[in-house]
Structure formats: C-alpha cells, structure tokens
Tab-separated table of C-alpha atoms in Angstrom:
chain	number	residue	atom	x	y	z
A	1	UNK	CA	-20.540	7.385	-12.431
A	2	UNK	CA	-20.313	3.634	-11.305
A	3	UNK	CA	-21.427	2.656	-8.017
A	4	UNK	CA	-19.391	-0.284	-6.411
A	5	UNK	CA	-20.681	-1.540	-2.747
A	6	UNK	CA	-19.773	-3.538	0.092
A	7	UNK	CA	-22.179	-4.660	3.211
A	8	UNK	CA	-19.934	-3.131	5.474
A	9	UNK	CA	-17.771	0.073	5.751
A	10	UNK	CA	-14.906	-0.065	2.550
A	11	UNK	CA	-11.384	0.965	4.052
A	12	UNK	CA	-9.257	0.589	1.633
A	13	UNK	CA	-9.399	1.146	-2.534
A	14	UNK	CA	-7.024	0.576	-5.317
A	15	UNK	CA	-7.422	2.011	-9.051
A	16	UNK	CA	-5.332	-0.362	-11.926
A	17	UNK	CA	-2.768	1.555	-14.030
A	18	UNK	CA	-5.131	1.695	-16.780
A	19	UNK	CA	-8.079	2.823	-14.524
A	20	UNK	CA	-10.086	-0.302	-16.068
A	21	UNK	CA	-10.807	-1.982	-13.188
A	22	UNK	CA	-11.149	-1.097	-9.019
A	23	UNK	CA	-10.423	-3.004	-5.874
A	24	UNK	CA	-11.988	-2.634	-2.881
A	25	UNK	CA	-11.955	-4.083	0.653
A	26	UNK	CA	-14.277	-3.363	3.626
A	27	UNK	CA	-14.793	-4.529	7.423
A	28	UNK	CA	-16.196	-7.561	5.999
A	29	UNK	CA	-12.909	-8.720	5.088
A	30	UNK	CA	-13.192	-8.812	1.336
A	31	UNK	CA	-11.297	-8.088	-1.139
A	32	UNK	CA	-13.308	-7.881	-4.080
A	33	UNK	CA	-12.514	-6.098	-8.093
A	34	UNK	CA	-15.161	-3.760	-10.238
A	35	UNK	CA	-14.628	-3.832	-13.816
A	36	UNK	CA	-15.555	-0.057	-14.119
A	37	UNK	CA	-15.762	-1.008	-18.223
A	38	UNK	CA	-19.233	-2.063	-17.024
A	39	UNK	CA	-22.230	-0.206	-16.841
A	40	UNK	CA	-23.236	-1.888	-13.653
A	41	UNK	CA	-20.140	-3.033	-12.257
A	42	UNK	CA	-20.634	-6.195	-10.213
A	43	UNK	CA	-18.482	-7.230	-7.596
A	44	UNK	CA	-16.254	-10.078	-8.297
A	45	UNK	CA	-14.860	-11.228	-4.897
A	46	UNK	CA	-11.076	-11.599	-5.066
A	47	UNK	CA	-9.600	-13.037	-1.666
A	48	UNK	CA	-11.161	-13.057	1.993
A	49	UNK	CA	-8.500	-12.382	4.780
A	50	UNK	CA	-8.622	-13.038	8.367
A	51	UNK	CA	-7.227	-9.950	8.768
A	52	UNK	CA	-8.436	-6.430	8.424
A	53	UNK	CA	-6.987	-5.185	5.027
A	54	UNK	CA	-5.763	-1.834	5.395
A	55	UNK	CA	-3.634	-0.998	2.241
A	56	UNK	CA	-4.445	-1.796	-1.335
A	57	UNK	CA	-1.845	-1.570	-4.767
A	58	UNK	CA	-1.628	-2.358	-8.097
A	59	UNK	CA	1.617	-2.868	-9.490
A	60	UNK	CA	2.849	-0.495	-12.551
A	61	UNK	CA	1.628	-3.469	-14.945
A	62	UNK	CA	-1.441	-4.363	-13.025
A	63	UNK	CA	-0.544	-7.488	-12.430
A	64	UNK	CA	0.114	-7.756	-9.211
A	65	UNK	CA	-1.832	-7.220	-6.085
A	66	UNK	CA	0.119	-5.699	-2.997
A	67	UNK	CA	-2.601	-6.131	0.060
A	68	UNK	CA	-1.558	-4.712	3.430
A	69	UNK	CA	-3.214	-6.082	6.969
A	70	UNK	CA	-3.473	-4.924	9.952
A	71	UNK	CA	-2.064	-7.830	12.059
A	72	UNK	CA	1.191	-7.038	10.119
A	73	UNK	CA	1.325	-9.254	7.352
A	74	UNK	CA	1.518	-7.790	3.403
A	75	UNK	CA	0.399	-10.513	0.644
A	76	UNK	CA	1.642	-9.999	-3.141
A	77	UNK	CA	-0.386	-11.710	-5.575
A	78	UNK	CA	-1.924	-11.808	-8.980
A	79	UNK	CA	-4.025	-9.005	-9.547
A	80	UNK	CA	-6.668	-11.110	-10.932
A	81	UNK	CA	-6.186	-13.786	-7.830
A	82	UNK	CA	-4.937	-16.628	-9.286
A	83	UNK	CA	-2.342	-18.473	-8.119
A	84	UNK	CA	-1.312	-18.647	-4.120
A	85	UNK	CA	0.093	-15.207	-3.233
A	86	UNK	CA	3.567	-14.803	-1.554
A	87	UNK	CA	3.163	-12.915	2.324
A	88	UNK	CA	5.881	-11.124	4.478
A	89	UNK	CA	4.988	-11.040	8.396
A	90	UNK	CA	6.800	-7.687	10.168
A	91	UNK	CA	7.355	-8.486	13.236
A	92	UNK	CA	6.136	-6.826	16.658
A	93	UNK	CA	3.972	-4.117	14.629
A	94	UNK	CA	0.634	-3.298	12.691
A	95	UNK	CA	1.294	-2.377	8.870
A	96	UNK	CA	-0.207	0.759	8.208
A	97	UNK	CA	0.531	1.258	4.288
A	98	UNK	CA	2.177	-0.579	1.477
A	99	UNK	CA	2.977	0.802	-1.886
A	100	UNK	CA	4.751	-0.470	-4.967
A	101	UNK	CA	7.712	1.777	-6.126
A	102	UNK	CA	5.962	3.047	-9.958
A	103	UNK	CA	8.406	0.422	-11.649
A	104	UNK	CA	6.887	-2.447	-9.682
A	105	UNK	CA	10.733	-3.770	-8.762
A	106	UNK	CA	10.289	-2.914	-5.162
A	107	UNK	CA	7.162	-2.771	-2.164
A	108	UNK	CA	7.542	-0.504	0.757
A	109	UNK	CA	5.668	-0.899	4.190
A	110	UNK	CA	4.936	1.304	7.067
A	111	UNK	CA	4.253	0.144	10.437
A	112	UNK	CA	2.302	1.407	13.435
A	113	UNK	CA	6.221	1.516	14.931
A	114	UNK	CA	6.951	4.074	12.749
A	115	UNK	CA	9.325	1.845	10.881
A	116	UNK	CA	9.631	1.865	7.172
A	117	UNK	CA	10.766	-1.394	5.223
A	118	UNK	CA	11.995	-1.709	1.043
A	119	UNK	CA	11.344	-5.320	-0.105
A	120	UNK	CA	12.239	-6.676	-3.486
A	121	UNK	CA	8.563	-8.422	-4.422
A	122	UNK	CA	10.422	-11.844	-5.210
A	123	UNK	CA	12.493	-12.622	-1.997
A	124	UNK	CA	10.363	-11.843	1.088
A	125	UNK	CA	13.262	-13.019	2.959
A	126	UNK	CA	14.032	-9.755	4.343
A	127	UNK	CA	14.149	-6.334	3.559
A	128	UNK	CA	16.508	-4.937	1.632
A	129	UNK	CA	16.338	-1.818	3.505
A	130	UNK	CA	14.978	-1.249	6.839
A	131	UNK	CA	15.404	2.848	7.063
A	132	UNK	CA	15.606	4.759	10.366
A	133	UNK	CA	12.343	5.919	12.261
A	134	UNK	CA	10.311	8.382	10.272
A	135	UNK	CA	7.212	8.456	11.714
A	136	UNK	CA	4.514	6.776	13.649
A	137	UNK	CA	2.056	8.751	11.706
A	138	UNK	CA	2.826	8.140	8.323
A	139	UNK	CA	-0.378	8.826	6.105
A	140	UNK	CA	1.500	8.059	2.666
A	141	UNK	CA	4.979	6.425	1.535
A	142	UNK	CA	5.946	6.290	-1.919
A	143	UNK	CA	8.980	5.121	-3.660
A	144	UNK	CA	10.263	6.410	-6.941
A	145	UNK	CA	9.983	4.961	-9.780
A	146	UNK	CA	13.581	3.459	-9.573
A	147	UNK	CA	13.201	2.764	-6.127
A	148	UNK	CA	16.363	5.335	-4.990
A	149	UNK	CA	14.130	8.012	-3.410
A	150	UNK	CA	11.298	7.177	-0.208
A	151	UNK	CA	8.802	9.897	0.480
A	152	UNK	CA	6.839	9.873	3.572
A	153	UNK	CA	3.945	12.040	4.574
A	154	UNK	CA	2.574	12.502	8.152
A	155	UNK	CA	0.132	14.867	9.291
A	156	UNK	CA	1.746	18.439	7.843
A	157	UNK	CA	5.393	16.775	7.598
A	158	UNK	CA	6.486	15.364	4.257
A	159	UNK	CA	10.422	13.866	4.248
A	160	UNK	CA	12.094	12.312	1.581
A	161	UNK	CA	15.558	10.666	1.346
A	162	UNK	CA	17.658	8.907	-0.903
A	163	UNK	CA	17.763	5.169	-0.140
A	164	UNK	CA	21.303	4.068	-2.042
A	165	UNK	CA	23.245	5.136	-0.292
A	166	UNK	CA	21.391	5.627	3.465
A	167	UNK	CA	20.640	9.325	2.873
A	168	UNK	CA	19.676	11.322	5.524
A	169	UNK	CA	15.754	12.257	6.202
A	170	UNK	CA	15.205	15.729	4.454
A	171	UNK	CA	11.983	17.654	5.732
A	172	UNK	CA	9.938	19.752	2.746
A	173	UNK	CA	8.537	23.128	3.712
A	174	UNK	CA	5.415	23.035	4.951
A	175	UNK	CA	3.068	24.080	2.725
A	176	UNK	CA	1.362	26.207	5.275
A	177	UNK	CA	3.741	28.692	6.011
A	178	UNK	CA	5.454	30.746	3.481
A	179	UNK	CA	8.966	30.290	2.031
C-alpha cells in the first residue's frame, strides 16, 4: 500500500479512470497528483488555490481535472495541469460537490443553497440546467453516463430524476426500513 501525504489535513481525493495515478488536496491549499505506479509515490504539486478545495474529479478519459472550492468557484483543467484552466463562479453560495457525468460531456455542482447546476464543460456561460431545490445536505450528486438522469444523496435520502425533460424529484426507499 502507497502512502501519499500532505502537511496539513487532506479534504478532498480523486482516483483517475485507470486508477494509475491520485489527486489530493489538503488545508494547505494544494492540489497535488501521486503516480501510485511508483513504489514511493512522490507528490507532484499540481495547482495552489486561494480557495479551500472541496471537490476533486477526473473526467471519464482522465484528462481533465474538475476542482470544486469553497468560495463557489469550480475550475476545469488538464488533468496533468497544463494549460490555464476554464472556472465558473455560482453566485451567492459555497459549492459543496462537483462531479463529471461518466461520459465527461457534462459537470454538475451542488451548493451550500441546496441548488444543483448541469454545465456543458466547454461553455461556462451558464448552466444548461439549473434543477429545483434538492437539498442543502447533499453528500453525493452524480449524473449518468449520458447526462439524462441526476442522483442526489443526503443524509438517508437518495432522489433521482430525469433531467430532459424537467422530471420530477423521485425519492428511493430508504435502505433502513423494509420494503
């Protein structure tokens, strides 16, 4: 088993598709890539944000970076940090998660608002979806592969619901109670 470090507390971690490498941020602010092919991995420092990161993916490819901050900003970049990454700013709330959908043709954020937002990664114009309030305690968000289904997870609550066209929110059983 590898052993990858940071000098402060790591808050966020990110495995590639094809589990060759792993990103890692901490308190410190750093964003910095293991290549686990290593013995002795050794940290190779990616990107420094003034922000507190909060959410880390890899695209389906690995090629791209999706990095989610605190102060509300997500940055999409190359995965091995060349190149100046592209950022989206959500307005009036914290992002809490970011996630590609497994194709890598859309991103979808969660704020501390309890909004949810679809983006297409090359036109951070606007969203292309912004869908109705799911909740303020989202712990996960996915989207499917295709983008057409967003599942959202809070606490013992996981809702899913189609996303073209608007579907309603549909709760899942709890898994704690029998059916």
């Amino acid at each position: 088993l590898n052993e990858c470090k940071h000098d402060e507390r790591v808050n966020a971690v990110a495995l590639s598709p094809d589990g060759r490498r792993l990103i890692t941020s901490s308190w410190d602010r750093k964003v910095q890539v293991f290549d686990l092919t290593q013995p002795r991995p050794k940290p190779h420092e990616l990107a420094a944000f003034a922000g507190e990161v909060v959410s880390l993916a890899y695209s389906a490819d690995g090629q791209q970076l999706l990095v989610a901050l605190r102060d509300g900003r997500a940055v999409l970049g190359k995965s091995d940090g060349t190149g100046k990454g592209m950022a989206m700013r959500w307005q009036g709330a914290s992002l809490t998660l970011a996630a590609f959908s497994s194709a890598g043709g859309q991103v979808v954020t969660a704020a501390t608002d309890g909004r949810l937002r679809i983006w297409e990664p090359g036109d951070w114009a606007g969203p292309l979806e912004s869908p109705s309030e799911s909740s303020k305690e989202n712990r996960t968000v996915r989207l499917s592969p295709a983008g057409s289904y967003l599942l959202t997870i809070a606490k013992y609550q996981a809702k899913i619901r189609r996303t073209e066209p608007y579907g309603a929110w549909v709760s899942l059983p709890d898994p704690r109670r029998p059916v």
